[in-house]
PDB file of C-alpha atoms in Angstrom:
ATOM      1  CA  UNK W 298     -10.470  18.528   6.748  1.00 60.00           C
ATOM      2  CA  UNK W 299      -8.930  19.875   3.307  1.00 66.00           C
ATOM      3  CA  UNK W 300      -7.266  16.292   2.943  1.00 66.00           C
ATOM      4  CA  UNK W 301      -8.378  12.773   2.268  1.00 69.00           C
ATOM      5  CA  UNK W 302      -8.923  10.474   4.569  1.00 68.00           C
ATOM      6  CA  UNK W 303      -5.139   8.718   4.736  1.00 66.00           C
ATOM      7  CA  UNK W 304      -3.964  12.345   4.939  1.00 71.00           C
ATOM      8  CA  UNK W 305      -1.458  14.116   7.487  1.00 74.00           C
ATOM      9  CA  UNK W 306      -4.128  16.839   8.084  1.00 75.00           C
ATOM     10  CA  UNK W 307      -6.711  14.485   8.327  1.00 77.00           C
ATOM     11  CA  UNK W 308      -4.898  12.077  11.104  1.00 76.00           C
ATOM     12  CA  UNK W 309      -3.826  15.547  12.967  1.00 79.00           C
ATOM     13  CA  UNK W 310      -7.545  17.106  13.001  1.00 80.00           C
ATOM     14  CA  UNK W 311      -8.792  13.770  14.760  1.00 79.00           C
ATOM     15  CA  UNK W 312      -6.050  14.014  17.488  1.00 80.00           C
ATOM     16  CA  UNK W 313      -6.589  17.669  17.876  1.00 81.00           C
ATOM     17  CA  UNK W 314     -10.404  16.966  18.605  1.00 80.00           C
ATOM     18  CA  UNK W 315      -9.750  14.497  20.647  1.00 79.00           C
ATOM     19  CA  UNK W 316      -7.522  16.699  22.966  1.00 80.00           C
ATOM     20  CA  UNK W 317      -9.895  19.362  23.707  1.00 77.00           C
ATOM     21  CA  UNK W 318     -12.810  16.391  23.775  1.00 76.00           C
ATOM     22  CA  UNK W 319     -12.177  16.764  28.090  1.00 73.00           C
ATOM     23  CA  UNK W 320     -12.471  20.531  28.031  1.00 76.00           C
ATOM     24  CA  UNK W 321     -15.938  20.404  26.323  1.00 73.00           C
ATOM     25  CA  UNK W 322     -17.117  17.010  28.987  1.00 71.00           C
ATOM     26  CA  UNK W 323     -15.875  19.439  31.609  1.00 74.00           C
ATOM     27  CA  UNK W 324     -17.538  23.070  30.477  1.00 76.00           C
ATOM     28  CA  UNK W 325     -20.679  21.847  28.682  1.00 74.00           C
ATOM     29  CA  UNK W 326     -21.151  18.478  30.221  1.00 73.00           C
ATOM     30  CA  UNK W 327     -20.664  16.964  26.379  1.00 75.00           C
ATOM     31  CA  UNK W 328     -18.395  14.517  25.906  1.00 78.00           C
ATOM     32  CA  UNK W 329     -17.123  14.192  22.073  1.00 78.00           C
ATOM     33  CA  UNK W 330     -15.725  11.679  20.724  1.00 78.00           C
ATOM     34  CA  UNK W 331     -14.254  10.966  16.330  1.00 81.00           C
ATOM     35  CA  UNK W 332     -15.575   7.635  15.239  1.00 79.00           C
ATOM     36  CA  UNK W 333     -15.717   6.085  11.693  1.00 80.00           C
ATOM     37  CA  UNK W 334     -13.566   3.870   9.613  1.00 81.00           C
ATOM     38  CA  UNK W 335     -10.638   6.751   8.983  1.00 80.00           C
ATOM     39  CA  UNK W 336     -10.242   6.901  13.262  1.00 81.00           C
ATOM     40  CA  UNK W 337     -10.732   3.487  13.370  1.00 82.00           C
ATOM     41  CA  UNK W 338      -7.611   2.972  10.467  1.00 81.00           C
ATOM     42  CA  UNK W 339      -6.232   5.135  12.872  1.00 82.00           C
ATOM     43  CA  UNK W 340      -6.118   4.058  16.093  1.00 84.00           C
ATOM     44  CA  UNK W 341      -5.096   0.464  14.333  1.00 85.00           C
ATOM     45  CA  UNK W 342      -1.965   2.191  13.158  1.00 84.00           C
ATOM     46  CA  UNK W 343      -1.219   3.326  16.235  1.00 85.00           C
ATOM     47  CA  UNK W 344      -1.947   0.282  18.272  1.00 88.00           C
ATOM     48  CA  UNK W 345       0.183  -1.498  15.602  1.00 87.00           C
ATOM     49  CA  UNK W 346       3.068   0.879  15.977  1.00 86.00           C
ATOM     50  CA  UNK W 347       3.059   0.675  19.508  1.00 89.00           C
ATOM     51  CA  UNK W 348       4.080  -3.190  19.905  1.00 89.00           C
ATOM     52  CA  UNK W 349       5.810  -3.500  16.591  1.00 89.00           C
ATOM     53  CA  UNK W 350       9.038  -2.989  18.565  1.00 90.00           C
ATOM     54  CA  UNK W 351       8.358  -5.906  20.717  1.00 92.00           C
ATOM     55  CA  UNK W 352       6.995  -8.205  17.984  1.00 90.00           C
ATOM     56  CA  UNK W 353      10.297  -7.105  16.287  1.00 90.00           C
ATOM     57  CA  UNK W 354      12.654  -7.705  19.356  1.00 91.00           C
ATOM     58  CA  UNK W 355      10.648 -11.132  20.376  1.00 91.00           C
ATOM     59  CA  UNK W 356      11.501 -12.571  16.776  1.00 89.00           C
ATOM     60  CA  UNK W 357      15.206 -11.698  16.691  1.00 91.00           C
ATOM     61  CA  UNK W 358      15.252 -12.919  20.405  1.00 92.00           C
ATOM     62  CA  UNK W 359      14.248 -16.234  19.532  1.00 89.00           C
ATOM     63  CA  UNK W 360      15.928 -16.498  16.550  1.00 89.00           C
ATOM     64  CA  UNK W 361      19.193 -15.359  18.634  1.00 91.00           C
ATOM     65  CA  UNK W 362      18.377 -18.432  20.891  1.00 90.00           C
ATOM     66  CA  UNK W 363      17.444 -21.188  18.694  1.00 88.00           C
ATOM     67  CA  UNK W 364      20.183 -20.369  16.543  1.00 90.00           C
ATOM     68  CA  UNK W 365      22.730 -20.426  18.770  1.00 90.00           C
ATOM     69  CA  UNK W 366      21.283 -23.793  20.548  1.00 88.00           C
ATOM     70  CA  UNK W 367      21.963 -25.535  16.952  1.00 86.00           C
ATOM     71  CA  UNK W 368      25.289 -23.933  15.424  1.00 87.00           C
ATOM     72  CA  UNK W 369      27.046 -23.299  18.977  1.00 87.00           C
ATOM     73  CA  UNK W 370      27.871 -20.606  18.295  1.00 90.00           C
ATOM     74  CA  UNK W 371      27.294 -16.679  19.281  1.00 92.00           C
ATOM     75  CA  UNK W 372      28.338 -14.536  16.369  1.00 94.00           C
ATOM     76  CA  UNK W 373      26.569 -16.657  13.769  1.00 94.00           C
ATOM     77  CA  UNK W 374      23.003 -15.836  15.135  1.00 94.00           C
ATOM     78  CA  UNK W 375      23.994 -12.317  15.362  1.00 94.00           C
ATOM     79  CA  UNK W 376      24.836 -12.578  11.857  1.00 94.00           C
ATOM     80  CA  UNK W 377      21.696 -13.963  10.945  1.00 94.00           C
ATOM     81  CA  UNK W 378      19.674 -11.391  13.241  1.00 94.00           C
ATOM     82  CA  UNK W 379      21.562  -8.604  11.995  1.00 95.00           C
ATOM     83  CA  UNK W 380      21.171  -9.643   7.884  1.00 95.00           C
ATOM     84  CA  UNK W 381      17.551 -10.581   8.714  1.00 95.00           C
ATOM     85  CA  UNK W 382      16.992  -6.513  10.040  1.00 94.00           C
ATOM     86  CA  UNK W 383      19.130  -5.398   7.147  1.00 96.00           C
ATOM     87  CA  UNK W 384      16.828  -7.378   4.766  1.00 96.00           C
ATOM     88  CA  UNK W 385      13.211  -5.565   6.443  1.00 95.00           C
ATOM     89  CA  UNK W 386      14.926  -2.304   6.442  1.00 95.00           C
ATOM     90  CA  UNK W 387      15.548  -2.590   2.735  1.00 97.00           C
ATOM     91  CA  UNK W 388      12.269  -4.218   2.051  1.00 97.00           C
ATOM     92  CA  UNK W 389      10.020  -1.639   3.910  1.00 95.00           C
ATOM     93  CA  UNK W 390      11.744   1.338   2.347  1.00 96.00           C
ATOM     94  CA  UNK W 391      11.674  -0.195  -1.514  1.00 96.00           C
ATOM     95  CA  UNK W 392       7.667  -0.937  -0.467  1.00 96.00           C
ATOM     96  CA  UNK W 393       7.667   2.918   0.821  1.00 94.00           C
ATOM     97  CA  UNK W 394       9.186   4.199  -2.161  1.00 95.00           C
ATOM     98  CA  UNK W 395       7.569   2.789  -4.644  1.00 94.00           C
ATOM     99  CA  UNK W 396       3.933   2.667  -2.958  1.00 92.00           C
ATOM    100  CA  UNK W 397       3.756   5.889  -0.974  1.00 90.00           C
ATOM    101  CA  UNK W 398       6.314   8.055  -2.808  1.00 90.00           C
ATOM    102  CA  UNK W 399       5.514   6.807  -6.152  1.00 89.00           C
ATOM    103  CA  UNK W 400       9.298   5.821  -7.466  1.00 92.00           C
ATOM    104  CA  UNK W 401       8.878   3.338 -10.547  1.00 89.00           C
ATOM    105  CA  UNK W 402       4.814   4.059 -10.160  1.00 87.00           C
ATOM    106  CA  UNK W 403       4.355   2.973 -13.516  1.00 88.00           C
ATOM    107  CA  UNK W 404       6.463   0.241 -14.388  1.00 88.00           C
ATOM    108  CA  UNK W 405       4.304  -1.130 -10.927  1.00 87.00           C
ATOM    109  CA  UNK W 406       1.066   0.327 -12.038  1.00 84.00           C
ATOM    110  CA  UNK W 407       0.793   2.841  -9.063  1.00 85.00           C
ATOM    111  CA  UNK W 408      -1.679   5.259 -10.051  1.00 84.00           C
ATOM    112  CA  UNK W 409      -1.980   7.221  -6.581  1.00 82.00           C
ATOM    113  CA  UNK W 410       0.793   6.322  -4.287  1.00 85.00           C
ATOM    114  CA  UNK W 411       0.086   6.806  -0.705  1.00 81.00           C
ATOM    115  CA  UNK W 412       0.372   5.560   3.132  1.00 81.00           C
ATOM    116  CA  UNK W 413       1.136   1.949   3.163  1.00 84.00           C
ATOM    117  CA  UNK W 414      -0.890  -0.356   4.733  1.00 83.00           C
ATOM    118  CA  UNK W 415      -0.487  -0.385   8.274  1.00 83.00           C
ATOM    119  CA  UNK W 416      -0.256  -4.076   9.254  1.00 86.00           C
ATOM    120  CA  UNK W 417       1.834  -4.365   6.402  1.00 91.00           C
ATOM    121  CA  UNK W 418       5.076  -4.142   8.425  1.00 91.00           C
ATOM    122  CA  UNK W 419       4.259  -6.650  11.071  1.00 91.00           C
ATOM    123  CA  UNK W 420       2.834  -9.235   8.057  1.00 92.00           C
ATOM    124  CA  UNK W 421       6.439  -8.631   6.069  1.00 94.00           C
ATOM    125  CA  UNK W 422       8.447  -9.256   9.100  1.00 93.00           C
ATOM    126  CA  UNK W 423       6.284 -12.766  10.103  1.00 92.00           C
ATOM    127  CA  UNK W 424       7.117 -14.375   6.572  1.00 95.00           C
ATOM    128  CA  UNK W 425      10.317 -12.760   5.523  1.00 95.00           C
ATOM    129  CA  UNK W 426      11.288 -13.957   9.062  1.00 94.00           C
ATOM    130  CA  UNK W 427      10.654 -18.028   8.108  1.00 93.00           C
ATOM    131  CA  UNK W 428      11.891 -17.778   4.872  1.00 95.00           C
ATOM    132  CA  UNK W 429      15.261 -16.057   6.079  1.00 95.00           C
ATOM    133  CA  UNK W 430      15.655 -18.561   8.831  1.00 93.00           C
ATOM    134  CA  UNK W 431      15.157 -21.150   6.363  1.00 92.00           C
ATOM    135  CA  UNK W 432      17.902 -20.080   3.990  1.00 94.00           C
ATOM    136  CA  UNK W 433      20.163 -19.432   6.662  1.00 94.00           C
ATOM    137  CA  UNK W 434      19.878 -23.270   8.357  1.00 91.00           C
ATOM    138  CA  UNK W 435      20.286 -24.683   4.576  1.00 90.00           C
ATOM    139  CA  UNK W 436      23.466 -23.028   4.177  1.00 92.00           C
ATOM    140  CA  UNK W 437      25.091 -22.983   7.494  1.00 92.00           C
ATOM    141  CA  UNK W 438      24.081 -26.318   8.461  1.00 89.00           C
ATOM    142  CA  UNK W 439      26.213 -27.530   5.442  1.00 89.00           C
ATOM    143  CA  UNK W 440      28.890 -25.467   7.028  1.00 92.00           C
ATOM    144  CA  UNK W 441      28.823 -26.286  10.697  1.00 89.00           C
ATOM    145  CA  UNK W 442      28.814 -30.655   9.743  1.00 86.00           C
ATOM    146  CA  UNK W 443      31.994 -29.243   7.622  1.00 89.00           C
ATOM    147  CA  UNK W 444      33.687 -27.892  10.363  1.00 89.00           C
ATOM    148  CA  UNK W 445      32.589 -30.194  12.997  1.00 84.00           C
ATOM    149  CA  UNK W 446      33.942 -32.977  10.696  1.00 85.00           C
ATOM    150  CA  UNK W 447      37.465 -31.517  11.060  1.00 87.00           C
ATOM    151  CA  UNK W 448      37.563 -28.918   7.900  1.00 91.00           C
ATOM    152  CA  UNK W 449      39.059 -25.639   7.919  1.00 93.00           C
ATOM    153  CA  UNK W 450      36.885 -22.548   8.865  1.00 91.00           C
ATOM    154  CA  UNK W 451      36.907 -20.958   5.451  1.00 93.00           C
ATOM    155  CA  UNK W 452      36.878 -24.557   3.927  1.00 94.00           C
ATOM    156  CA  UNK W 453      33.962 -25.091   5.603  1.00 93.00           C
ATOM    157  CA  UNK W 454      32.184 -22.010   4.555  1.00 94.00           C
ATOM    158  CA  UNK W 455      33.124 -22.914   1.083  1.00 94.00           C
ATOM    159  CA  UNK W 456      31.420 -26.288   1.681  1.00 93.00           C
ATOM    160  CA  UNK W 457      28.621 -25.061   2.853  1.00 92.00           C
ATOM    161  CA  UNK W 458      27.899 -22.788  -0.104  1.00 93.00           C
ATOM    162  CA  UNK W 459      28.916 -25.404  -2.533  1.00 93.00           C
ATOM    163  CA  UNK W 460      26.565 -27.925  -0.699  1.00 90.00           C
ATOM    164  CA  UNK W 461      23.492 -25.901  -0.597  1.00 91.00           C
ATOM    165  CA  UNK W 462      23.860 -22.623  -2.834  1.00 92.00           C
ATOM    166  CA  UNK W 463      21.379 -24.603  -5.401  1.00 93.00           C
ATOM    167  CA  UNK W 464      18.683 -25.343  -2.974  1.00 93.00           C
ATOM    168  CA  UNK W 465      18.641 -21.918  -2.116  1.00 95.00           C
ATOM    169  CA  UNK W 466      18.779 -20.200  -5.165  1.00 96.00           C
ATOM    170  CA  UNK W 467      15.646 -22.591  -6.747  1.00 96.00           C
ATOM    171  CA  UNK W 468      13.608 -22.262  -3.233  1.00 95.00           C
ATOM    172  CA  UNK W 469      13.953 -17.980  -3.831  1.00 96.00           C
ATOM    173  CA  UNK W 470      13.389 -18.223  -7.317  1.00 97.00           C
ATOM    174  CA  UNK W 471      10.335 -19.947  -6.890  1.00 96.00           C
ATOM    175  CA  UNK W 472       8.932 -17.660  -3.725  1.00 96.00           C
ATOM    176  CA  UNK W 473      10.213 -14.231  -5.708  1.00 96.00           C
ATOM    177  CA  UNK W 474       7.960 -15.732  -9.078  1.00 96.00           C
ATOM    178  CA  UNK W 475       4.800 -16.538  -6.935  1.00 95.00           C
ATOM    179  CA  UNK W 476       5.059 -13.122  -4.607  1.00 96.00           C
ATOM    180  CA  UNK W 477       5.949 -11.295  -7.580  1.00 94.00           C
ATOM    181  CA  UNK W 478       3.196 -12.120  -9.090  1.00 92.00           C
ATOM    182  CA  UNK W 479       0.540 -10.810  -6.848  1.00 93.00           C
ATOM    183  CA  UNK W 480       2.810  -7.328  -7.163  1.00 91.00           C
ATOM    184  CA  UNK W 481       0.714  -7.108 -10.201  1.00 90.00           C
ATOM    185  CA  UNK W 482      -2.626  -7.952  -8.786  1.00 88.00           C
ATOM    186  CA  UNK W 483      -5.815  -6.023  -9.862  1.00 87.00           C
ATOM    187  CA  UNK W 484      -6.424  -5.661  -6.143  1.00 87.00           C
ATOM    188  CA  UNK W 485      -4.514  -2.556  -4.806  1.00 86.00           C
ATOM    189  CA  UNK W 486      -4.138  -3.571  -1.417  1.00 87.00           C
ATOM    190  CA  UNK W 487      -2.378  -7.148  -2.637  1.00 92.00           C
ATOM    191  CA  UNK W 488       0.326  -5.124  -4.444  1.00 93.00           C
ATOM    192  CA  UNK W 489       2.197  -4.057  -1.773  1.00 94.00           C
ATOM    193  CA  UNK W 490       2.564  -7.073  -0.224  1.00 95.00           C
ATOM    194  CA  UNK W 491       3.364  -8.950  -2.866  1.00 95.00           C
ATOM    195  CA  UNK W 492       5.941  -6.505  -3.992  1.00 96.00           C
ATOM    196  CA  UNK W 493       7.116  -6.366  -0.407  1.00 96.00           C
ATOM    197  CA  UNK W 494       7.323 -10.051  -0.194  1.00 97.00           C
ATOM    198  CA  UNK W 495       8.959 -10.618  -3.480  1.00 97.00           C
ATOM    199  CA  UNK W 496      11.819  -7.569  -3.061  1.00 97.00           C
ATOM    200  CA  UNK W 497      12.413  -9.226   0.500  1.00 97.00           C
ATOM    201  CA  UNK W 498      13.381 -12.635  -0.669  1.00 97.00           C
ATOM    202  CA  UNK W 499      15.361 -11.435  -3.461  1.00 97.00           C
ATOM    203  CA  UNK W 500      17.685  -9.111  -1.071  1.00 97.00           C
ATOM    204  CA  UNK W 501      17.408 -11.591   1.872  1.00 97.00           C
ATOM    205  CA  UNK W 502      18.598 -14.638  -0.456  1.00 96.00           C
ATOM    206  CA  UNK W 503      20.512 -13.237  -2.949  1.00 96.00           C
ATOM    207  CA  UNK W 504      22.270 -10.291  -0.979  1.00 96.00           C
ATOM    208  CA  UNK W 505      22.368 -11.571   2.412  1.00 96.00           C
ATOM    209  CA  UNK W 506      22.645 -15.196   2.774  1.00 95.00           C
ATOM    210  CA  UNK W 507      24.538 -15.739  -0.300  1.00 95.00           C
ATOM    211  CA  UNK W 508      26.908 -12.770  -0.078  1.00 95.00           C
ATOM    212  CA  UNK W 509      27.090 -10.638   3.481  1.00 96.00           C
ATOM    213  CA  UNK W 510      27.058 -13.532   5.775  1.00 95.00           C
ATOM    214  CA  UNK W 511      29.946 -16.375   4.239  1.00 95.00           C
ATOM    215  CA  UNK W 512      31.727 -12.856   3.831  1.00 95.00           C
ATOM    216  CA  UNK W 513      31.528 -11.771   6.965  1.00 95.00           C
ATOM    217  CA  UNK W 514      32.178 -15.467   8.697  1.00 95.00           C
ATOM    218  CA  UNK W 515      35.326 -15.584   6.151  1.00 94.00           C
ATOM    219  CA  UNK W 516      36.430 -12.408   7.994  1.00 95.00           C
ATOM    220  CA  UNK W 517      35.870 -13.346  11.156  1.00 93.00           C
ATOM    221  CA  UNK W 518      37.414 -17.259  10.653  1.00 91.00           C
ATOM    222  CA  UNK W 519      37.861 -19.661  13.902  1.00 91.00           C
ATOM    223  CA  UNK W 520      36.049 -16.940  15.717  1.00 92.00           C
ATOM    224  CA  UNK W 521      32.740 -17.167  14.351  1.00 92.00           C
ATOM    225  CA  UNK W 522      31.985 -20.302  16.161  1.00 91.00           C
ATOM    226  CA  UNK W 523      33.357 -19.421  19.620  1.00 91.00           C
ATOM    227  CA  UNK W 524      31.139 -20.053  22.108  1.00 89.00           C
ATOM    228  CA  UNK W 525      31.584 -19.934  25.790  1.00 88.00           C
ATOM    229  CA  UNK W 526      31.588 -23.488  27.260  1.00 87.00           C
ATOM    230  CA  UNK W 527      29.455 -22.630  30.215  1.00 85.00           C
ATOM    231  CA  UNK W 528      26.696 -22.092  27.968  1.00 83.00           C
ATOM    232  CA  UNK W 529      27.933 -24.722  25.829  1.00 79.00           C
ATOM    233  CA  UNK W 530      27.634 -27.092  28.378  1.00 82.00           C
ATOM    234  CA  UNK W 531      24.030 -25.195  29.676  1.00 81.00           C
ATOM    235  CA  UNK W 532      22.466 -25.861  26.280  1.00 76.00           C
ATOM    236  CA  UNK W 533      20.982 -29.593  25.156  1.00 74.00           C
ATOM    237  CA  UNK W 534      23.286 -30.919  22.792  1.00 70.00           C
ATOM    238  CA  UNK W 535      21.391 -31.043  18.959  1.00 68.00           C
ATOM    239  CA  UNK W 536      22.159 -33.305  16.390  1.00 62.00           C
ATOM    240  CA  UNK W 537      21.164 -31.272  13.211  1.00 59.00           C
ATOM    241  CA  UNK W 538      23.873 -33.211  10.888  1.00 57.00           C
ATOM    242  CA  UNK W 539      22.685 -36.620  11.917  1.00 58.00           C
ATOM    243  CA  UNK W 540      26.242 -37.748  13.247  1.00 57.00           C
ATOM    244  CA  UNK W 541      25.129 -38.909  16.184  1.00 59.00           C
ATOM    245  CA  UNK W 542      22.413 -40.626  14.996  1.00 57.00           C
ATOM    246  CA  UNK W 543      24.409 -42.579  11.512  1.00 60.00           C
ATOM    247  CA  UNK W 544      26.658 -43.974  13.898  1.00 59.00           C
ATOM    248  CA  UNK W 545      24.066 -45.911  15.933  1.00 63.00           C
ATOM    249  CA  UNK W 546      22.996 -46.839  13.046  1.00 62.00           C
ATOM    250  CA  UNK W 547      25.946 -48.634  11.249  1.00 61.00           C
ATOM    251  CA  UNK W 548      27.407 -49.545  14.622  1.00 59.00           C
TER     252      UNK W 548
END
């Protein structure tokens, strides 16, 4: 091959060979194979590609369900899913523009930009997934105890910020400072995920759970915690506020 081992050429000559591999088994009685770490990086990409939709889909699934079991609601976790997909879109094509195309290479100290890493994806999604979650049940918890307590639907909202805006905003600063640090690592395959880490928590926080979603619940007012009462009635009833539980207590 003319390229480098992470090259287009490169990955393209190994399928090729691999295609005529039966003719030669079948006219010479040879069978050929590619090995070596550069098929082997490979075939990992590949594999990795393959069920990265369904790692994807089984996260937002769950978060879908668990979501909706403690807000009762159904647009509110399709809020969340949908800013959470927003926020790894953004994230993986910042990490792809800046590591493989080489956009701000040197304020990151990118001396050859190329093909991210290819687990990278999966790893970004795992822990940008908990940390999004996490910001998201800070802030709309403070919301839902709001509006289960009697307040208005944008009242609420604005109670919810008010309540727990701080806690998120000091629990991303801190995560962006540590994963932004390791965007400066001397190791070349930490950058990225730092970086990636780092950029994801600063949209996801900041841009997302801050902004998109009170804006979007504002908009959509009473409605955003409709929720058939079939499966209101199907789900286990759970006490995130406490209520339940301070009244035993003082009665």
């Amino acid at each position: 091959p003319t390229g480098g081992p992470s090259s287009i050429e490169t990955e393209q000559l190994i399928y090729d060979i691999r295609d005529v591999s039966g003719s030669f088994l079948s006219t010479y009685g040879a069978e050929v194979g590619v090995t070596g770490i550069t098929a082997t990086n490979i075939d990992i990409s590949d594999k990795i590609a393959d069920v990265l939709p369904l790692y994807l889909g089984t996260v937002i699934l769950l978060s879908l369900f668990l979501l909706m079991l403690v807000f009762r609601s159904i647009l509110i976790p399709v809020l969340a899913a949908a800013g959470f997909l927003l926020t790894v879109t953004a994230t993986l094509g910042a990490v792809v523009a800046v590591y493989q195309w080489g956009w701000l290479a040197d304020l990151f100290g990118v001396t050859s930009p190329g093909p991210i890493l290819s687990f990278l994806p999966i790893f970004l999604i795992g822990i940008l997934f908990g940390l999004a979650m996490d910001y998201q049940l800070f802030l709309v918890s403070g919301m839902r105890e709001a509006y289960a307590h009697g307040k208005k639907p944008r009242d609420a909202i604005n109670f919810g910020i008010h309540l727990s805006r701080g806690v998120v905003v000091a629990a991303a600063l801190i995560m962006i400072t540590v994963f932004g640090g390791f965007a400066f690592s001397h190791l070349a395959t930490i950058r990225p995920i730092g970086f990636g880490l780092a950029i994801g928590v600063l949209i996801d926080a900041f841009l997302v759970r801050l902004l998109l979603v009170p804006a979007a619940m504002t908009i959509l007012n009473k409605s955003a915690w409709w929720i058939p009462k079939w499966i209101d009635k199907s789900m286990p009833d759970v006490d995130v506020e406490g209520t339940k539980l301070e009244r035993k207590v003082l009665h």
